[in-house]
Each structure stands twice: as structure tokens, then as C-alpha cells.
XYZ file of C-alpha atoms in Angstrom:
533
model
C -163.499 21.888 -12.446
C -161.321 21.439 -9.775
C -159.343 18.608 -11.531
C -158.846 20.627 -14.797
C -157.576 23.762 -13.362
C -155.138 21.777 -10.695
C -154.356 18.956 -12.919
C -150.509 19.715 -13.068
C -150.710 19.942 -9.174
C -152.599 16.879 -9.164
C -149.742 15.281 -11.679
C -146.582 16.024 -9.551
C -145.823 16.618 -5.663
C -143.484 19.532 -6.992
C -146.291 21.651 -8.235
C -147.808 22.769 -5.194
C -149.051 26.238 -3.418
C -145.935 28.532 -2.432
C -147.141 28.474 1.257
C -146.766 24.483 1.767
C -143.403 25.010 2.120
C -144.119 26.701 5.330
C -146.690 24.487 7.055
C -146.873 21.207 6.249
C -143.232 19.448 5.407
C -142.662 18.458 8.957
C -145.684 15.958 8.466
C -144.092 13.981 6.939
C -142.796 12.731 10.365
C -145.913 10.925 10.601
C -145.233 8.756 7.862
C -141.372 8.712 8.541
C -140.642 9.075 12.650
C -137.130 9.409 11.410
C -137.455 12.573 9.187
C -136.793 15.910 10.523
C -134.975 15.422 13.818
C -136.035 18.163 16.081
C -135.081 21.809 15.580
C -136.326 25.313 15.571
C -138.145 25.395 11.741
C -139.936 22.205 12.174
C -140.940 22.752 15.864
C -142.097 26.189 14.661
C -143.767 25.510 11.611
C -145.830 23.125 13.896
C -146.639 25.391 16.518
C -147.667 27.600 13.587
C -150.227 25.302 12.146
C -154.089 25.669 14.028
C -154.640 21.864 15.988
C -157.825 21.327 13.914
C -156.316 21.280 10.602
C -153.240 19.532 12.091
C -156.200 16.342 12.770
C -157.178 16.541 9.234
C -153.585 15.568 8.248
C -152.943 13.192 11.102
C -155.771 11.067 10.444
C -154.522 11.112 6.664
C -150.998 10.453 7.764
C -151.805 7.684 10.226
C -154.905 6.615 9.056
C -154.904 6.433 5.430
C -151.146 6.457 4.588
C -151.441 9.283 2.597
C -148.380 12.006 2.042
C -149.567 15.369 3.401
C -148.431 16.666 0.054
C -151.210 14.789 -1.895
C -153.308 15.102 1.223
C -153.137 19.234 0.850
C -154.060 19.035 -3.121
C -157.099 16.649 -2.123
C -157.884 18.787 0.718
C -157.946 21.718 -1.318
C -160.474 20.323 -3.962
C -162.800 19.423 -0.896
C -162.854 22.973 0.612
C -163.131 24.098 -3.136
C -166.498 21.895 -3.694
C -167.847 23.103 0.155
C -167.136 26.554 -1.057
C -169.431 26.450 -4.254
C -171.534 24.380 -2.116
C -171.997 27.034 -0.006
C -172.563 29.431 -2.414
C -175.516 27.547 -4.322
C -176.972 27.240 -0.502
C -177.419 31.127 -0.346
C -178.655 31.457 -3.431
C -180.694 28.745 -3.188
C -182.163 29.865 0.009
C -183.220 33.629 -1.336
C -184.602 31.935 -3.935
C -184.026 28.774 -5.501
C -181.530 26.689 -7.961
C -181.320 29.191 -10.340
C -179.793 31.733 -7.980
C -178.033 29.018 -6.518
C -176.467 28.482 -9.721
C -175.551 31.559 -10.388
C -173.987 31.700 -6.850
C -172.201 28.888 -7.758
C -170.858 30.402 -10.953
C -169.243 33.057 -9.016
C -166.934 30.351 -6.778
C -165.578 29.171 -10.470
C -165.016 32.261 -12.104
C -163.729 34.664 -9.153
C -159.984 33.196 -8.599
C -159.316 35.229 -5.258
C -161.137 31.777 -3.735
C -159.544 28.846 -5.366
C -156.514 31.017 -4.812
C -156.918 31.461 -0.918
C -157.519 27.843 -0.640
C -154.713 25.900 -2.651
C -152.384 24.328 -0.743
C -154.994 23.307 2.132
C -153.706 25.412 4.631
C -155.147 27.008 7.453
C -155.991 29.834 5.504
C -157.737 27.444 3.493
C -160.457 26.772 5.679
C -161.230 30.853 5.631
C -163.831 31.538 2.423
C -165.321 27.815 2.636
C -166.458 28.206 6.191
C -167.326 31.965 6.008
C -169.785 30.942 3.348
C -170.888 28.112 5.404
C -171.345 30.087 8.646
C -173.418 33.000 6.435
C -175.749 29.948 4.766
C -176.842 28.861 8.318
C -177.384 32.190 9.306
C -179.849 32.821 6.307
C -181.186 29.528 7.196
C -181.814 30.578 10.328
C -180.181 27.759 11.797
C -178.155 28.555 15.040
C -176.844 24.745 15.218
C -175.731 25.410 12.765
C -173.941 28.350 13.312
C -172.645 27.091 15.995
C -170.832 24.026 14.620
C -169.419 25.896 12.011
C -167.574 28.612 14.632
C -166.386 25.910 16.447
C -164.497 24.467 12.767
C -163.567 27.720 12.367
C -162.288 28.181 15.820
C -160.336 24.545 15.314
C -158.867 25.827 11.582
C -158.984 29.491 10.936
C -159.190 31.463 14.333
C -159.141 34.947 12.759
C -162.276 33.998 10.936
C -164.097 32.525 14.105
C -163.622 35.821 15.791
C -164.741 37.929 12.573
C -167.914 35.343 12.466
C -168.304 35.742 16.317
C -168.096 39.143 16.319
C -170.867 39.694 13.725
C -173.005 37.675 15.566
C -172.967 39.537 18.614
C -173.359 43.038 16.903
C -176.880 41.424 15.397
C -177.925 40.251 19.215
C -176.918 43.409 20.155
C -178.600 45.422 17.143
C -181.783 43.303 17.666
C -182.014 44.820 21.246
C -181.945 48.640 20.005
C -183.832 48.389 17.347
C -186.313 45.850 18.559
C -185.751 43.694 15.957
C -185.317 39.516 15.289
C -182.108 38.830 16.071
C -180.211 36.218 14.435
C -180.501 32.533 15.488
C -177.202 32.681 16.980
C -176.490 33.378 19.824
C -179.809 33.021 21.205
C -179.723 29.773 23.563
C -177.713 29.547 27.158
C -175.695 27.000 25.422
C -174.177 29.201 22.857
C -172.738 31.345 25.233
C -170.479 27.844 25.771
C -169.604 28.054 22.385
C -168.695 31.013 21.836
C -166.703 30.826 25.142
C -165.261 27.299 23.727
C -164.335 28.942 20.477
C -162.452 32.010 22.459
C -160.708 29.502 24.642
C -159.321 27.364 21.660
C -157.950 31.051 19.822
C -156.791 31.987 22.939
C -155.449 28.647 23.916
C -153.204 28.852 19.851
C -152.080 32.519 20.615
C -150.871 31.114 24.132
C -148.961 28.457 22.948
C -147.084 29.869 20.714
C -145.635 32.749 23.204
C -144.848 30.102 25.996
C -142.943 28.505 23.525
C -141.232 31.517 22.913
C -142.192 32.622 19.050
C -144.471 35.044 19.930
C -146.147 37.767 20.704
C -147.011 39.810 17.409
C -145.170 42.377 16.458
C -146.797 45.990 17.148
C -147.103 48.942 15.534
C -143.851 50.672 16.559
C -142.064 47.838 15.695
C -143.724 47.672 12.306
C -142.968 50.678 11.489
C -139.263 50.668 12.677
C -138.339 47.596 11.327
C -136.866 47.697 7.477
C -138.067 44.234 7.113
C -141.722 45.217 6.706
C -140.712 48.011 4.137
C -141.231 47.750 0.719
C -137.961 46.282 0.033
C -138.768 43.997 3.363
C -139.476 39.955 3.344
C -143.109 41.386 4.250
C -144.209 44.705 2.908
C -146.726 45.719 5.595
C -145.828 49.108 6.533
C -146.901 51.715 5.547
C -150.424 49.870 5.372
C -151.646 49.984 2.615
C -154.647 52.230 1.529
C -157.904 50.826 2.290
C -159.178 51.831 -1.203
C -156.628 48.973 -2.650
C -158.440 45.989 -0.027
C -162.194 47.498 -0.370
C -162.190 48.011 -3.528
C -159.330 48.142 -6.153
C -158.384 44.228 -4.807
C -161.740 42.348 -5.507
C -162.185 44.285 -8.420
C -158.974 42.567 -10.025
C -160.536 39.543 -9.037
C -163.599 40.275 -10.946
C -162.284 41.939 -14.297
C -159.494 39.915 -16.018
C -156.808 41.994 -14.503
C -154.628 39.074 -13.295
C -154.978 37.527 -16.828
C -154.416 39.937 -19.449
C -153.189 43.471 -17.745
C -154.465 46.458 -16.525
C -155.883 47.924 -19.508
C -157.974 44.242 -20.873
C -158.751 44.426 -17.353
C -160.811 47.545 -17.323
C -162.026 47.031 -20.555
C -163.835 43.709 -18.939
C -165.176 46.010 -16.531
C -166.434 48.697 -18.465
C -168.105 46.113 -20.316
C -169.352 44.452 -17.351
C -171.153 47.340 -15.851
C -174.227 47.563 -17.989
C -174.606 44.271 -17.775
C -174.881 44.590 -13.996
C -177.084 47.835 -14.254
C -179.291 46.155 -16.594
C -179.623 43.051 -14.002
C -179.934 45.457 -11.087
C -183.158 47.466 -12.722
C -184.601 44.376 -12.828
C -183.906 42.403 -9.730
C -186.745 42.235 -7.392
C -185.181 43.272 -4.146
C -187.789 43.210 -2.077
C -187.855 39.275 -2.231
C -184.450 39.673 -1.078
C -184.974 40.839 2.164
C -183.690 37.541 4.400
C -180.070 38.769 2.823
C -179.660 42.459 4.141
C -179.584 42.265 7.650
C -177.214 39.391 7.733
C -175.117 40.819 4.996
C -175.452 44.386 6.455
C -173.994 42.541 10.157
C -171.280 41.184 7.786
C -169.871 44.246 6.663
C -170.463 46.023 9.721
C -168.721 43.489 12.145
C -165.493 43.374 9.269
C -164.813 47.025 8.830
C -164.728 47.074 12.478
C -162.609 44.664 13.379
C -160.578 45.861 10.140
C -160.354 49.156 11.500
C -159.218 47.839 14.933
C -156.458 45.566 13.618
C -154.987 48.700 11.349
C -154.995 50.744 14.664
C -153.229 48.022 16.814
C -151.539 45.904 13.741
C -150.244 43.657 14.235
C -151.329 42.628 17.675
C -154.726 40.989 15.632
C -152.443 39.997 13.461
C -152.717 41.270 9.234
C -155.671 43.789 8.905
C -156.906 43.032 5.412
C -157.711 39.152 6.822
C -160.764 40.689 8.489
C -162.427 42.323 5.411
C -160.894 40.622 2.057
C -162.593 37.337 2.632
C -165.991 39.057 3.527
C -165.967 41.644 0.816
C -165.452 39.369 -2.023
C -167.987 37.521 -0.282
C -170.365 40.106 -0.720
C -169.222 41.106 -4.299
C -169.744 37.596 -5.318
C -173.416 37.376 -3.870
C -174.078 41.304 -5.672
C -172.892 39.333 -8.787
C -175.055 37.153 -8.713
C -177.793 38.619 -8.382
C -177.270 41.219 -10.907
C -176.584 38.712 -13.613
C -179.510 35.981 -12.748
C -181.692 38.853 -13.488
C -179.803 40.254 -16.764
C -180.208 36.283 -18.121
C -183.713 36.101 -17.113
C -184.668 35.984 -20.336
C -182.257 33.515 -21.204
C -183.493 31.631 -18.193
C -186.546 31.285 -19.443
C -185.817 29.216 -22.513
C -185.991 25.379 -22.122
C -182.109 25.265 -22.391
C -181.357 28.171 -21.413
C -180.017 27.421 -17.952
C -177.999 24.660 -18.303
C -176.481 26.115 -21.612
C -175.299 29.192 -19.037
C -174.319 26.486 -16.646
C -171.816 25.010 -19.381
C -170.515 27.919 -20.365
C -169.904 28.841 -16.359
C -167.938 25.590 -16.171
C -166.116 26.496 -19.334
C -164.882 29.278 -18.411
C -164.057 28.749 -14.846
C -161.933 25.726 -15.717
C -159.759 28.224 -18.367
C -159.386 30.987 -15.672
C -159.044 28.726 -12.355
C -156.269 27.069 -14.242
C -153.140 26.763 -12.437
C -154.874 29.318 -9.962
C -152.448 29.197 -6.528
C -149.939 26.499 -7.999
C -145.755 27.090 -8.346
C -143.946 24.943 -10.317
C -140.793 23.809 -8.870
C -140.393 21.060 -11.007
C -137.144 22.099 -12.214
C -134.855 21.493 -9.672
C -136.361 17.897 -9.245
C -133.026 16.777 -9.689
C -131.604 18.414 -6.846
C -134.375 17.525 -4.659
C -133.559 13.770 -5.530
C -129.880 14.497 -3.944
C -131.006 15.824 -1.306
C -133.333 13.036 -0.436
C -130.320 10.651 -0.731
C -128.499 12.116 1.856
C -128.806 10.883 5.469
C -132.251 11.998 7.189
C -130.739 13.430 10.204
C -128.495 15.753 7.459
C -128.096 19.503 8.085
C -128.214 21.739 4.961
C -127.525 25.590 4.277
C -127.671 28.125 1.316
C -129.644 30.619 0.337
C -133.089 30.824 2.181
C -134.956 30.854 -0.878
C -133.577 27.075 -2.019
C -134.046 26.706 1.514
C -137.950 26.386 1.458
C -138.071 23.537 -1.612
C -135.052 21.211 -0.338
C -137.205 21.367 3.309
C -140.214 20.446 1.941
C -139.382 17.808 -1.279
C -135.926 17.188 -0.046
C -137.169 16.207 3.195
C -134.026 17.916 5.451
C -133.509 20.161 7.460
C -132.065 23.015 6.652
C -130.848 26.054 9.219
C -133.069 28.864 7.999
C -135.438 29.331 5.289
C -137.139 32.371 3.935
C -140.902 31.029 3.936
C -140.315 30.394 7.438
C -138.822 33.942 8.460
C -141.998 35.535 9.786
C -140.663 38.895 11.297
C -144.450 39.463 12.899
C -143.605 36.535 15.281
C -140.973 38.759 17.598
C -139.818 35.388 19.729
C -139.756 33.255 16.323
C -137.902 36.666 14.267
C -134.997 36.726 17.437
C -133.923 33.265 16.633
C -134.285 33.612 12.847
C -132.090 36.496 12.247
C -128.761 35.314 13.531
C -129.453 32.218 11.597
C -130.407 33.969 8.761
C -127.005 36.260 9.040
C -124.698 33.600 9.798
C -125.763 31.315 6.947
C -125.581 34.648 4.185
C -122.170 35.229 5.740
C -120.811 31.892 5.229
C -122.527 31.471 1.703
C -121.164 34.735 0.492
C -117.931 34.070 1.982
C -114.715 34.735 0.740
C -112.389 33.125 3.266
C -112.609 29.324 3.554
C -112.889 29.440 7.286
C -115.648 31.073 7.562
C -117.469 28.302 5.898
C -116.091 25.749 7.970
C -116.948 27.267 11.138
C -120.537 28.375 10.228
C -120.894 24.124 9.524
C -119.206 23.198 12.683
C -121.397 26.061 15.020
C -124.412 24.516 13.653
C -123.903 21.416 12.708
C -124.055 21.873 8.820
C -123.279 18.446 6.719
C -124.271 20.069 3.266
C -124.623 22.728 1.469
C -126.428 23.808 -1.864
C -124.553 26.064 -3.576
C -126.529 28.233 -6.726
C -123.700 29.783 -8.982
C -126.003 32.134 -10.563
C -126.343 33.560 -6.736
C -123.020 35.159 -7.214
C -123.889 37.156 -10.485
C -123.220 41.127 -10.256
C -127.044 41.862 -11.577
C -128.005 39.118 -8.918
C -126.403 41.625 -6.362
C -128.032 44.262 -7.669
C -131.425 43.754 -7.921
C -130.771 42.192 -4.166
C -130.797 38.923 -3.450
C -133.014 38.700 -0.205
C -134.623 41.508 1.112
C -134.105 44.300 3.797
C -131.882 44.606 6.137
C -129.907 41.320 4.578
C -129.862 42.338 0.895
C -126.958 46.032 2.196
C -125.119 42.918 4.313
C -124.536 40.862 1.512
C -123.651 43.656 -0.993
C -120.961 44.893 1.234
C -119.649 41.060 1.446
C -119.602 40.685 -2.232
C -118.225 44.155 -2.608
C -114.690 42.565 -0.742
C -112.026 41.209 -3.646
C -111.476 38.131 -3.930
C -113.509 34.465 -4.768
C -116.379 33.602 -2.796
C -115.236 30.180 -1.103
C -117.573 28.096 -1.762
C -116.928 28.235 -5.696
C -113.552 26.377 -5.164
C -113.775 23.259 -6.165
C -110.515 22.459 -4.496
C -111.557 24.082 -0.951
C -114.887 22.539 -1.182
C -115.520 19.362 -3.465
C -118.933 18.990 -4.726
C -121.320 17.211 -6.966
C -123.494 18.986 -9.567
C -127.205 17.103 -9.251
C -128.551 19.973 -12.027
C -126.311 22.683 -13.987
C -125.399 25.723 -12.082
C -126.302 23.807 -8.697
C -123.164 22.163 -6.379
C -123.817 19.955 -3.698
C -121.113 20.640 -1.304
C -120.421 17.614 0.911
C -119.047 19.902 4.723
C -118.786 16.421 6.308
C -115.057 15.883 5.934
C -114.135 19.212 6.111
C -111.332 20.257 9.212
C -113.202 20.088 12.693
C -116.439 19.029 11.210
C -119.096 19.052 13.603
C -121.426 15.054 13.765
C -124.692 16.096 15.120
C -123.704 19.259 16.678
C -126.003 22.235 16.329
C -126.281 25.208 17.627
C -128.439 26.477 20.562
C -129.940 28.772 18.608
């Protein structure tokens, strides 16, 4: 299933996940010591980047020879199969395969989980192991509970301290009520885990403020800062309603919202609902019983910790991370249930199962298609340029080329808009003067101003979009807040932007509309000069 609905992904490195451009280019260093010479994106984006999944590509990189673009479509397929995995487990474990099945079935058709994992990220590693971790706990099985909080610790550390936290509010549950308390923690030595797993999110958040990109940005700053506005590279603030992550979210998930509209989409519902009233009626929920407690713990521990991170955001970093994976967890499971009891019948017939089973498979390969792909095939051409040019070259433009000539270009490049995270506050004070200084030069009018933005930083080349320069292009803003009023008032001054003379600045076209502007032999050109910021 995997293969079908990622098979143009699987066909060419330029059809990847959107976030790869943020994580993984500088990898490539491990196949390549002489790509990306040191500088602020690449050291960031590694900081950035939890050490356990950073192993998983290393020991592809070094061990197998394989590009950590490839590596992240294989990796993604993996943690796709562990996912459904995970789900027949449950289901499998409150009842048997059939339930299993049908808990598989809701891992193919619900796309918010094949979404969340494409591109092999950290984020990734979030639903698969959050499945994993609630399997052993309705197993019973505190080992393995344990080694799966210490992956997520190692991968996902948001999700090892939602998964923690649960834990501990069933140990502590079991004491007031008197009840069994879940298999983990129960033993001396999982108090080592646990304080192993701390130490290794701890350890991450460290790191990245002694290398100066963090802390997280807080809640006065959030709401100050334009950039987390609507019109904002993140729009954060004002948070949004918890209606839209509880329920209005996973519901577009479920209904064929993202497929055919708003209206098909609540038709699907609407037609769905008697199905799952019909199932519910005549589920026997009493045999069920293993599932409440750990799913009641679930929900508990998230709204909590989802409630905490609104109140302090973003000190625990975004809010909706701590309930979105759970809840659509928990839809899923309802699903399930509800509909292996509507097909009972079905069930019952010789073929009946794997005839559902087919159909499942059907129609998760049509609506998983694609799923948490971008094609960026277009500008291959450009790409190839860029990967011509020397590997210690310096490239500018606007941010949002930025992000593909970094990552299938294989350059550096001086800022990128992937890459400009405003929650990091260290990582957003070196970002914005090198976001503002590379707008200024690209929307330039005077020729100077190009030349000494290249020779400040170092700049050999620069990609040059003509349809940047459009008036509607202008309007409709080009970046986002508080860049987009900059560049508006630059474009506003009369005259030709500089970098569209072809005498000034001599270029070569590697794709129509796109120049390739070659700063090298331009007056007082830096070699290898960048700038300390």
C-alpha cells in the first residue's frame, strides 16, 4: 500500500515531504565530507534533528551508502508498516485478527498518519511508537513499555514525555483508587528509565540553548511578534480553538474533507454515522474492558499536558503535539470497533473477511495516494545548475527557492524559509538580519546594494525568479509578516530592480523565468568570506 500511494516519491528524489528540506540535506555530508562547509543553517538544522533518528541515517549514510533522501522515503514506509502493525496488535489483543484487521484498516484509510510520517522525520517516529507504547501497555508488558519510551525519548521527545506522563497518572490513579496499575512503572529499574528518558529530552533542549538557538519562545513573545500572526511564517497566535484540534481536525481526517470539500465531506459523515450507531448497539463492550483504563490514562495524561503547553506555549513547545496524535489514536480504535461489529454479519460469511480486507486495501491505496508528498520536479533543471557549481558556493534569493536549491542543489544558501523557525529565539536573532539583508539586496534597485550584500556574506550566486517581481506577486505578499510591508515599500521605489539587468548582472537561464546570476566577478567580490552572522 505503501508503494502505490508513494510511488512518485519512490520514482524521483524531487518528490519528497515539504519538511525534508529542513532536516535532513546536511546529511548528505556523510556521503560527501566536502558538501556543505560549515555555517549557521546546516549547523542548525543538525542541532535541530533528535540524536536517535540522526543514527538511523548515519548507519544508512556510512553503512549502507544510501542517500538520506531515499533513506527518508524507505524510512517512512517502515514506520508506516510498524504503525498498522501496531494497530492490528491492539485489536488483536481485545480480541483477535478480525479486530486486528479492522484496526489495521484504519492506519490505511485515515491519512492524518501516513501524512505525519512522510518524509521520515522526527515527527515521524510520533503515531508509530505511540501505538507501539499503547500495545505493550494492553499487553501488559512493562519491558516493553519501557523500550519503547526510551525510542521515543531517542526520536520524538515530546511523545516520550506525553507517554511518560500517562504512565505515571495510572501508578498514581492505581494508588487512590486501589486499583492494578499499569505494568509500567512498577519495577526499581524503571524509575532508571524514565530518569534516562528525561535526561536524553533534557540533554536535546540543552544543547540547543548552549549553542545559542534556543530557548522557546513564550507567550508574550508569541503574542507580540507579527510573525506568528495569521499573515506570519507560523500562524500560532491567537491559538487556535480547541474545538478545531479535538474535534473538527480528526474529523477531516475521517470524512473525505481533504479530498472532495467541505460539503462531500459531511455528506461522508452523515452517512457514516449510522453505520457507527448501528456497530456501537451491537458491540459487546464489556469484553472490552482491558482498553478503558489505558485509553481513559491516554486522554487524561494528553489534555493535560495540552492544557499546560497552551498556558505556557511555547515553552513545551506547539500545544496541539500533545493531543492530535493521541486523539486520532483513539478515534481510530472507536472506528474500529464500531465497524467490526456493523460487518459482523459480513464477517461471518466464508469470504466475507478477506473480501472487506481487499476492499480496505483498495481504498486506502486511492486515498493514501500522494498523501505528504510535494512535487518539485519542475525546477529540476535549476537544481542541476546549482549542483554544477563549486560545493563550497554561497547562494541567495528568495527564501522560498531557498529550501529546494539547499536540499537537491546541495549548497548553501544564506537563509531559507523552512529553516526560519521564529519559536527558536537564539536561532530567530540570527535569521532575521539574514533574512532582511538578502530581501533587500534581491529587491534592490541600486546595483550596489547587490554587490555588497555578496561581498558581507560571501555570496557567489544568486537565483533570480522574474515572476518574483510581478505587481500581483507584491500584492498578495511575497513572504510573510513583518518582511512581506519591507519589501512592498522597496518595490514601491521607481526604478528597475538590479538584478533584472542583464548588463549589471550577467546570468544564465537553467529553466524559463529563472537567472542564474554568477556574483563571482563582480567589483570587490568577496572568495570565501562570510559573514559572522
Amino acid at each position: 500500500m505503501f508503494a502505490v500511494a508513494h510511488r512518485l516519491g519512490l520514482a524521483s528524489p524531487y518528490v519528497a515531504n515539504d519538511d525534508v528540506r529542513q532536516q535532513l540535506f546536511w546529511m548528505a555530508r556523510w556521503l560527501d565530507p566536502a558538501l556543505y562547509p560549515p555555517d549557521f543553517l546546516s549547523d542548525y538544522a543538525a542541532a535541530y534533528v533528535p540524536a536517535g533518528v540522526k543514527a538511523l541515517y548515519f548507519a544508512a549514510a556510512k553503512g549502507l551508502g544510501v542517500d538520506p533522501i531515499l533513506f527518508s522515503k524507505l524510512l517512512t514506509g517502515g514506520l508506516f508498516v510498524l504503525l498498522a502493525a501496531s494497530f492490528f496488535g491492539i485489536g488483536a489483543t481485545l480480541e483477535g485478527p478480525a479486530l486486528g484487521w479492522f484496526c489495521a484498516a484504519m492506519a490505511w484509510g485515515m491519512p492524518y498518519f501516513l501524512k505525519n510520517i512522510s518524509g521520515g522525520l522526527s515527527r515521524a517516529f510520533a503515531g508509530p511508537l505511540l501505538a507501539l507504547f499503547f500495545w505493550a501497555w494492553l499487553r501488559r508488558s512493562g519491558r516493553g513499555m519501557a523500550w519503547v519510551l526510551l525510542l521515543q525519548a531517542a526520536t520524538i521527545p515530546y511523545i516520550a514525555m506525553l507517554c511518560a506522563g500517562c504512565a505515571c497518572l495510572d501508578a498514581v490513579m492505581a494508588r487512590l483508587t486501589d486499583k492494578t496499575a499499569a505494568p509500567f512503572p512498577s519495577r526499581p529499574v524503571h524509575g532508571l528509565v524514565l530518569a534516562a528518558a528525561a535526561a536524553a529530552v533534557l540533554g536535546m533542549n540543552q544543547a540547543l540553548a548552549a549553542k545559542g538557538y534556543g530557548p522557546l519562545v513564550g507567550r508574550a513573545a508569541l503574542a507580540a511578534g507579527p510573525e506568528f500572526g495569521p499573515n506570519g511564517r507560523l500562524d500560532l497566535f491567537p491559538l487556535p480553538n480547541p474545538f478545531l484540534d479535538l474535534v473538527y481536525w480528526p474529523f477531516e481526517s475521517i470524512g473525505l474533507f481533504l479530498e472532495w470539500g467541505l460539503i462531500p465531506g459531511i455528506a461522508t459523515l452523515a452517512v457514516l454515522v449510522p453505520v457507527l450507531w448501528i456497530g456501537a448497539r451491537r458491540a459487546p463492550w464489556r469484553d472490552y474492558l482491558p482498553l478503558y483504563r489505558p485509553a481513559a490514562m491516554l486522554l487524561a495524561g494528553s489534555l493535560g499536558l495540552y492544557a499546560l503547553a497552551r498556558a505556557i506555549a511555547l515553552v513545551l513547545f506547539v500545544p496541539d503535539r500533545y493531543i492530535s496524535y493521541s486523539i486520532n489514536l483513539l478515534y481510530a480504535l472507536g472506528l474500529a470497533l464500531c465497524l467490526r461489529w456493523f460487518f459482523a454479519g459480513v464477517l461471518a460469511r466464508r469470504l466475507g473477511g478477506p473480501l472487506l480486507c481487499a476492499l480496505a486495501v483498495c481504498f486506502g491505496c486511492w486515498r493514501l495516494s500522494g498523501v505528504g508528498l510535494y512535487d518539485y520536479r519542475a525546477d529540476a533543471p535549476l537544481f542541476a545548475a546549482v549542483t554544477a557549481l563549486p560545493k563550497d558556493a554561497l547562494l541567495a534569493g528568495n527564501p522560498k527557492d531557498m529550501d529546494n536549491v539547499l536540499t537537491f542543489g546541495r549548497r548553501n544558501v544564506v537563509a531559507s524559509y523552512e529553516l526560519a523557525h521564529p519559536w527558536s529565539v537564539g536561532a530567530w536573532k540570527i535569521m532575521t538580519p539574514r533574512l532582511g539583508h538578502q530581501l533587500e539586496a534581491y529587491y534592490a534597485v541600486d546595483p550596489d546594494t547587490v554587490r555588497e550584500f555578496a561581498r558581507v556574506y560571501g555570496v557567489t550566486h544568486m537565483v533570480v525568479r522574474e515572476g518574483d517581481y510581478a505587481p500581483n506577486v507584491m500584492e498578495k505578499g511575497p513572504l510573510f509578516a513583518p518582511f512581506d510591508d519591507h519589501i512592498r515599500e522597496l518595490t514601491a521605489t521607481s526604478g528597475n530592480f538590479a538584478l533584472l539587468d542583464g548588463a549589471e548582472f550577467p546570468y544564465t537561464s537553467p529553466e524559463p523565468g529563472v537567472r542564474l546570476v554568477d556574483l563571482r566577478r563582480q567589483p570587490g567580490a568577496a572568495r570565501g568570506q562570510t559573514s559572522s552572522e
